[in-house]
Amino acid sequence: MSRSERHRLSSLHDVELASLAASGDRQAFGELVRRHGSAVRALLRRMGVNAAEADDLAQDAFIAAFESIADFRGEGAFGAWVKKIAARVCMRRAQKDKRLRARLEANETPETPAVVDPGRRMDLDEALRGLADAERLCVSLCYGAGLSHAEAAEALNLPLGTVKSHVKRGLDKLKARLAPEGEAMEGQRGNG
Amino acid sequence: MAEMEVERTIERLFARAPELGDADVFAERVQRRLDRGWAARRALIGVAGLVGGVIGASQLIMSNLFSRAEAASSESARVLTSGVRQLAPQAEWLLNGPAGIEAIWLAAGLAVVAMGLVLTRIIEEI
């Protein structure tokens, strides 16, 4: 792709790129991958998938997104749409791959929980490491991929109540760990 | 923090994903996979067309079509010859008219231009 073509694509909005991609423009879709690839890979890693497998799943998710790009009507953000696809691709893979499913849904608290140093800002990845695998997966699906509790329950093939309780416990732990972060954010808003 | 505020904060933190260093490499990998899939699809369509063509051609040969077409064409030639004989006086009138053969060439040329315009329009529509 020429530099001018890349420059032209980089100046377009996601919806315009998606529309070009729907007409078969693979370069336009490549620009969407460049913009949202990191977010999708980060989400899969946050769900508990290892880095190499997350990259593999993210590729599958983008291929699936290209196949169904005509369904993207631009009503929501492209990033959110592709994250939902990635979460579902991951869950489908987990249905077939027992090893992946076991890793994602193990109901164990990590042996070395993240240490909370009061007053220090903790990032989300660090805080998520302190959650049990199932809690982290449910929280990531609902707050990272934007699935509803019912959609997450369906994707995980778990009872709705189980998903809700994983989310509740996960949120409580994150709330405790991220308290300095939340306060900092409130402070920023107050100053802005 | 209130429950809703916690949820919004966590959503914001999830949305604030770090830009990974190999983002371009990842995008190129996806692009290559898309290109490979596209090439495979085109090859598949080509092979399907070839197989369809071979089957179609073999069906034509098997159905003895050529001998039937030959018989039909000799019959058509006979009909055409008799038709031309009936039209000959009118054709002579046309050729010997005020514009003569130039008018026929002009009409043919206009027809070709019109066909060209129609084809261009169809291609644009596609």
XYZ file of N, CA, C and O in Angstrom, chain A residues 34-164:
524
model
N -5.503 -2.191 12.325
C -4.422 -1.415 12.932
C -4.951 -0.594 14.125
O -4.319 -0.496 15.160
N -6.155 -0.027 13.947
C -6.710 0.825 15.012
C -7.178 0.035 16.234
O -7.052 0.493 17.352
N -7.794 -1.130 15.985
C -8.471 -1.820 17.096
C -7.810 -3.135 17.510
O -8.277 -3.780 18.434
N -6.751 -3.512 16.793
C -6.087 -4.786 17.080
C -5.611 -4.889 18.520
O -5.852 -5.890 19.204
N -4.958 -3.846 18.999
C -4.390 -3.894 20.361
C -5.489 -4.052 21.402
O -5.338 -4.808 22.368
N -6.600 -3.329 21.213
C -7.691 -3.394 22.193
C -8.294 -4.797 22.246
O -8.589 -5.309 23.338
N -8.439 -5.411 21.079
C -9.023 -6.760 21.042
C -8.066 -7.768 21.681
O -8.476 -8.624 22.479
N -6.784 -7.641 21.367
C -5.790 -8.560 21.942
C -5.713 -8.368 23.458
O -5.609 -9.341 24.213
N -5.773 -7.103 23.888
C -5.716 -6.826 25.333
C -6.922 -7.427 26.041
O -6.806 -8.001 27.125
N -8.094 -7.324 25.404
C -9.308 -7.885 26.020
C -9.150 -9.394 26.217
O -9.447 -9.923 27.294
N -8.669 -10.070 25.164
C -8.528 -11.529 25.259
C -7.516 -11.908 26.340
O -7.713 -12.878 27.073
N -6.455 -11.129 26.443
C -5.471 -11.401 27.505
C -6.098 -11.177 28.877
O -5.844 -11.916 29.816
N -6.917 -10.134 28.967
C -7.575 -9.844 30.257
C -8.576 -10.930 30.624
O -8.850 -11.157 31.797
N -9.114 -11.589 29.581
C -10.043 -12.686 29.866
C -9.312 -13.895 30.431
O -9.932 -14.828 30.926
N -7.983 -13.900 30.316
C -7.193 -14.996 30.881
C -6.526 -15.873 29.835
O -5.952 -16.909 30.171
N -6.593 -15.452 28.566
C -5.949 -16.233 27.498
C -4.483 -15.812 27.425
O -4.183 -14.620 27.592
N -3.576 -16.777 27.176
C -2.161 -16.383 27.103
C -1.896 -15.588 25.818
O -2.687 -15.640 24.866
N -0.776 -14.856 25.801
C -0.539 -13.865 24.740
C -0.593 -14.467 23.332
O -1.241 -13.909 22.441
N 0.078 -15.619 23.141
C 0.136 -16.207 21.788
C -1.259 -16.637 21.333
O -1.668 -16.380 20.186
N -1.977 -17.277 22.258
C -3.315 -17.756 21.925
C -4.281 -16.577 21.707
O -5.157 -16.624 20.837
N -4.062 -15.517 22.490
C -4.902 -14.317 22.349
C -4.716 -13.710 20.959
O -5.690 -13.290 20.319
N -3.464 -13.683 20.479
C -3.202 -13.128 19.146
C -3.873 -13.973 18.064
O -4.436 -13.463 17.104
N -3.792 -15.289 18.256
C -4.400 -16.224 17.306
C -5.927 -16.024 17.257
O -6.526 -15.923 16.185
N -6.519 -15.917 18.456
C -7.971 -15.715 18.540
C -8.373 -14.346 17.979
O -9.408 -14.214 17.329
N -7.533 -13.345 18.233
C -7.842 -11.999 17.726
C -7.828 -12.011 16.194
O -8.676 -11.375 15.553
N -6.885 -12.741 15.612
C -6.859 -12.854 14.140
C -8.150 -13.490 13.634
O -8.771 -13.000 12.694
N -8.546 -14.588 14.290
C -9.797 -15.267 13.905
C -10.988 -14.316 14.029
O -11.884 -14.307 13.190
N -10.954 -13.508 15.096
C -12.069 -12.573 15.334
C -12.130 -11.539 14.214
O -13.221 -11.215 13.721
N -10.987 -11.016 13.802
C -10.992 -10.016 12.736
C -11.408 -10.631 11.390
O -12.094 -9.988 10.603
N -10.999 -11.877 11.156
C -11.420 -12.541 9.909
C -12.949 -12.714 9.930
O -13.635 -12.443 8.950
N -13.462 -13.143 11.104
C -14.924 -13.303 11.238
C -15.625 -11.957 11.073
O -16.697 -11.870 10.463
N -15.000 -10.893 11.596
C -15.592 -9.548 11.468
C -15.630 -9.128 9.996
O -16.615 -8.537 9.542
N -14.568 -9.446 9.255
C -14.545 -9.083 7.827
C -15.645 -9.836 7.069
O -16.305 -9.276 6.198
N -15.814 -11.105 7.446
C -16.837 -11.926 6.771
C -18.251 -11.355 6.989
O -19.108 -11.490 6.138
N -18.448 -10.760 8.169
C -19.802 -10.262 8.462
C -19.831 -8.737 8.582
O -20.670 -8.192 9.290
N -18.897 -8.072 7.898
C -18.793 -6.603 8.010
C -20.073 -5.906 7.526
O -20.399 -4.816 8.000
N -20.801 -6.565 6.626
C -22.045 -5.953 6.125
C -23.077 -5.805 7.248
O -23.975 -4.971 7.159
N -22.917 -6.615 8.318
C -23.855 -6.529 9.445
C -23.571 -5.327 10.335
O -24.402 -4.958 11.161
N -22.372 -4.752 10.201
C -22.025 -3.601 11.030
C -22.644 -2.350 10.407
O -22.262 -1.931 9.326
N -23.620 -1.787 11.118
C -24.374 -0.663 10.547
C -23.885 0.689 11.076
O -24.441 1.718 10.760
N -22.866 0.664 11.923
C -22.343 1.925 12.444
C -23.194 2.506 13.555
O -23.026 3.676 13.910
N -24.116 1.710 14.103
C -24.964 2.224 15.197
C -24.157 2.337 16.496
O -24.374 3.234 17.280
N -23.233 1.406 16.689
C -22.329 1.489 17.843
C -20.907 1.649 17.344
O -20.691 1.802 16.142
N -19.952 1.609 18.277
C -18.553 1.757 17.871
C -18.055 0.452 17.248
O -18.444 -0.631 17.693
N -17.185 0.572 16.245
C -16.634 -0.624 15.600
C -15.845 -1.450 16.615
O -15.927 -2.674 16.632
N -15.089 -0.750 17.474
C -14.267 -1.445 18.466
C -15.113 -2.337 19.369
O -14.749 -3.481 19.647
N -16.249 -1.816 19.810
C -17.127 -2.590 20.694
C -17.699 -3.792 19.948
O -17.802 -4.897 20.504
N -18.046 -3.569 18.675
C -18.623 -4.652 17.855
C -17.620 -5.789 17.685
O -17.943 -6.961 17.864
N -16.382 -5.431 17.374
C -15.383 -6.470 17.109
C -14.957 -7.157 18.421
O -14.623 -8.346 18.422
N -15.032 -6.439 19.539
C -14.704 -7.065 20.827
C -15.731 -8.146 21.175
O -15.383 -9.196 21.705
N -17.002 -7.869 20.868
C -18.042 -8.875 21.118
C -17.766 -10.117 20.271
O -17.903 -11.255 20.741
N -17.387 -9.883 19.017
C -17.080 -11.017 18.132
C -15.908 -11.806 18.720
O -15.941 -13.033 18.779
N -14.879 -11.078 19.178
C -13.690 -11.749 19.730
C -14.060 -12.592 20.951
O -13.590 -13.728 21.094
N -14.909 -12.038 21.820
C -15.314 -12.778 23.021
C -16.052 -14.061 22.629
O -15.817 -15.128 23.207
N -16.906 -13.964 21.616
C -17.667 -15.149 21.197
C -16.757 -16.170 20.509
O -16.905 -17.379 20.720
N -15.808 -15.657 19.701
C -14.848 -16.568 19.050
C -14.062 -17.318 20.125
O -13.861 -18.534 20.040
N -13.658 -16.589 21.161
C -12.887 -17.196 22.256
C -13.714 -18.260 22.969
O -13.225 -19.361 23.255
N -14.975 -17.947 23.238
C -15.826 -18.910 23.948
C -16.105 -20.146 23.087
O -16.149 -21.258 23.598
N -16.262 -19.915 21.780
C -16.482 -21.067 20.876
C -15.245 -21.969 20.877
O -15.349 -23.187 20.892
N -14.055 -21.328 20.839
C -12.812 -22.107 20.868
C -12.728 -22.887 22.177
O -12.316 -24.051 22.197
N -13.138 -22.230 23.272
C -13.055 -22.883 24.580
C -13.993 -24.091 24.672
O -13.713 -25.046 25.394
N -15.112 -24.024 23.919
C -16.040 -25.184 23.915
C -15.346 -26.420 23.341
O -15.590 -27.542 23.773
N -14.465 -26.164 22.341
C -13.787 -27.296 21.684
C -12.498 -27.677 22.403
O -12.130 -28.834 22.484
N -11.802 -26.655 22.914
C -10.497 -26.866 23.528
C -10.673 -26.908 25.055
O -10.773 -25.871 25.703
N -10.675 -28.129 25.588
C -10.954 -28.298 27.023
C -9.894 -27.625 27.891
O -10.175 -27.103 28.954
N -8.643 -27.649 27.372
C -7.531 -27.058 28.119
C -7.768 -25.551 28.311
O -7.622 -25.012 29.399
N -8.190 -24.913 27.208
C -8.463 -23.471 27.274
C -9.648 -23.193 28.194
O -9.610 -22.283 29.029
N -10.687 -24.016 28.081
C -11.883 -23.819 28.903
C -11.545 -23.968 30.393
O -11.977 -23.171 31.212
N -10.738 -24.990 30.678
C -10.373 -25.224 32.087
C -9.607 -24.018 32.631
O -9.822 -23.590 33.768
N -8.726 -23.473 31.790
C -7.918 -22.338 32.250
C -8.788 -21.093 32.457
O -8.611 -20.341 33.396
N -9.749 -20.912 31.542
C -10.583 -19.721 31.623
C -11.571 -19.762 32.784
O -11.881 -18.735 33.370
N -12.065 -20.967 33.050
C -13.184 -21.035 33.990
C -12.842 -21.645 35.339
O -13.729 -21.920 36.136
N -11.565 -21.859 35.591
C -11.183 -22.412 36.892
C -11.639 -21.442 37.981
O -11.487 -20.232 37.837
N -12.215 -21.993 39.015
C -12.750 -21.123 40.075
C -11.758 -21.040 41.231
O -12.064 -21.391 42.357
N -10.554 -20.624 40.884
C -9.523 -20.559 41.918
C -8.984 -19.147 42.026
O -8.771 -18.478 41.023
N -8.725 -18.755 43.266
C -8.082 -17.454 43.480
C -6.589 -17.668 43.269
O -6.056 -18.696 43.692
N -5.911 -16.763 42.578
C -4.488 -16.957 42.328
C -3.692 -17.135 43.622
O -4.052 -16.559 44.649
N -2.605 -17.939 43.494
C -1.801 -18.209 44.691
C -1.118 -16.939 45.198
O -0.906 -16.749 46.370
N -0.744 -16.070 44.243
C -0.079 -14.832 44.649
C -0.954 -13.649 44.241
O -0.791 -13.096 43.167
N -1.931 -13.328 45.098
C -2.815 -12.216 44.744
C -2.044 -10.899 44.659
O -1.032 -10.727 45.342
N -2.567 -10.008 43.815
C -1.899 -8.718 43.663
C -1.870 -7.983 45.000
O -2.860 -7.948 45.715
N -0.727 -7.471 45.327
C -0.581 -6.767 46.599
C -1.067 -5.329 46.429
O -0.715 -4.659 45.471
N -1.924 -4.936 47.354
C -2.448 -3.572 47.253
C -1.644 -2.668 48.172
O -1.569 -2.887 49.373
N -1.020 -1.728 47.576
C -0.268 -0.746 48.339
C -1.146 0.498 48.445
O -1.380 1.171 47.455
N -1.686 0.781 49.658
C -2.618 1.908 49.771
C -1.970 3.206 49.258
O -0.817 3.475 49.519
N -2.757 3.945 48.511
C -2.257 5.227 48.012
C -1.613 5.129 46.646
O -1.417 6.120 45.973
N -1.274 3.877 46.235
C -0.647 3.728 44.914
C -1.723 3.400 43.901
O -2.616 2.598 44.157
N -1.657 4.022 42.710
C -2.633 3.712 41.661
C -2.321 2.359 41.066
O -1.179 2.051 40.755
N -3.333 1.523 40.947
C -3.115 0.182 40.391
C -3.789 0.112 39.023
O -4.868 0.666 38.848
N -3.142 -0.509 38.064
C -3.803 -0.585 36.761
C -4.728 -1.791 36.710
O -4.671 -2.684 37.568
N -5.596 -1.770 35.724
C -6.634 -2.794 35.641
C -6.044 -4.194 35.520
O -6.509 -5.132 36.171
N -5.000 -4.330 34.691
C -4.415 -5.662 34.481
C -3.899 -6.240 35.789
O -4.076 -7.414 36.076
N -3.271 -5.382 36.554
C -2.738 -5.817 37.841
C -3.892 -6.228 38.767
O -3.832 -7.247 39.445
N -4.950 -5.415 38.770
C -6.104 -5.704 39.641
C -6.813 -6.988 39.205
O -7.236 -7.784 40.046
N -6.891 -7.203 37.881
C -7.567 -8.413 37.388
C -6.834 -9.679 37.797
O -7.441 -10.733 37.971
N -5.506 -9.557 37.944
C -4.732 -10.744 38.342
C -5.105 -11.211 39.741
O -4.816 -12.338 40.107
N -5.719 -10.353 40.507
C -6.119 -10.735 41.854
C -7.464 -11.452 41.907
O -7.913 -11.860 42.971
N -8.111 -11.585 40.767
C -9.430 -12.240 40.721
C -9.286 -13.720 40.374
O -8.311 -14.112 39.718
N -10.268 -14.515 40.824
C -10.303 -15.919 40.385
C -10.572 -15.915 38.882
O -11.144 -14.963 38.350
N -10.121 -16.995 38.193
C -10.223 -17.027 36.722
C -11.652 -16.801 36.225
O -11.875 -16.045 35.284
N -12.604 -17.474 36.879
C -13.996 -17.355 36.421
C -14.521 -15.933 36.628
O -15.258 -15.410 35.790
N -14.114 -15.328 37.751
C -14.543 -13.941 38.012
C -13.962 -12.996 36.967
O -14.644 -12.134 36.423
N -12.674 -13.182 36.685
C -12.002 -12.324 35.702
C -12.656 -12.470 34.336
O -12.897 -11.501 33.629
N -12.977 -13.725 33.973
C -13.595 -13.977 32.667
C -14.962 -13.296 32.587
O -15.270 -12.615 31.596
N -15.762 -13.455 33.630
C -17.119 -12.872 33.608
C -17.065 -11.347 33.599
O -17.794 -10.698 32.850
N -16.183 -10.771 34.412
C -16.058 -9.304 34.446
C -15.579 -8.794 33.080
O -16.093 -7.805 32.551
N -14.603 -9.496 32.492
C -14.065 -9.059 31.192
C -15.125 -9.147 30.107
O -15.201 -8.269 29.238
N -15.915 -10.223 30.143
C -16.964 -10.368 29.126
C -18.000 -9.260 29.249
O -18.440 -8.695 28.249
N -18.364 -8.941 30.493
C -19.448 -7.958 30.691
C -18.970 -6.519 30.572
O -19.668 -5.685 30.018
N -17.791 -6.223 31.088
C -17.337 -4.814 31.083
C -16.305 -4.526 29.999
O -16.135 -3.378 29.611
N -15.626 -5.564 29.512
C -14.646 -5.357 28.434
C -15.256 -5.578 27.069
O -15.061 -4.776 26.155
N -16.012 -6.694 26.933
C -16.606 -7.014 25.629
C -18.009 -6.435 25.493
O -18.576 -6.448 24.403
N -18.573 -5.956 26.580
C -19.891 -5.321 26.522
C -21.051 -6.300 26.397
O -22.132 -5.928 25.944
N -20.835 -7.563 26.807
C -21.950 -8.521 26.781
C -22.842 -8.281 27.996
O -22.367 -7.879 29.062
N -24.132 -8.546 27.822
C -25.019 -8.497 28.988
C -24.767 -9.765 29.818
O -24.127 -10.704 29.330
N -25.285 -9.774 31.038
C -25.104 -10.974 31.871
C -25.679 -12.202 31.175
O -25.082 -13.277 31.196
N -26.838 -12.009 30.540
C -27.490 -13.141 29.863
C -26.651 -13.620 28.678
O -26.496 -14.829 28.452
N -26.098 -12.661 27.931
C -25.257 -13.042 26.776
C -23.997 -13.768 27.246
O -23.560 -14.740 26.628
N -23.421 -13.273 28.352
C -22.218 -13.921 28.890
C -22.553 -15.344 29.357
O -21.784 -16.278 29.113
N -23.718 -15.490 30.004
C -24.127 -16.818 30.476
C -24.293 -17.774 29.297
O -23.880 -18.936 29.359
N -24.858 -17.244 28.217
C -25.059 -18.082 27.031
C -23.708 -18.456 26.407
O -23.466 -19.611 26.055
N -22.815 -17.451 26.300
C -21.499 -17.710 25.698
C -20.694 -18.704 26.528
O -19.964 -19.527 25.993
N -20.853 -18.622 27.849
C -20.090 -19.502 28.744
C -20.798 -20.820 29.015
O -20.231 -21.700 29.654
N -22.057 -20.893 28.585
C -22.874 -22.075 28.857
C -22.976 -22.318 30.366
O -22.807 -23.435 30.844
N -23.207 -21.227 31.082
C -23.343 -21.290 32.548
C -24.699 -20.715 32.941
O -25.256 -19.898 32.197
N -25.230 -21.102 34.107
C -26.490 -20.490 34.565
C -26.305 -18.986 34.778
O -25.222 -18.538 35.189
N -27.356 -18.232 34.503
C -27.295 -16.768 34.629
C -26.892 -16.345 36.049
O -26.072 -15.439 36.234
N -27.445 -17.047 37.040
C -27.142 -16.707 38.436
C -25.659 -16.865 38.751
O -25.075 -16.054 39.489
N -25.046 -17.904 38.178
C -23.608 -18.133 38.417
C -22.791 -16.974 37.853
O -21.871 -16.468 38.494
N -23.151 -16.563 36.626
C -22.428 -15.455 36.003
C -22.592 -14.190 36.844
O -21.617 -13.473 37.107
N -23.825 -13.946 37.294
C -24.076 -12.731 38.083
C -23.244 -12.733 39.368
O -22.704 -11.713 39.772
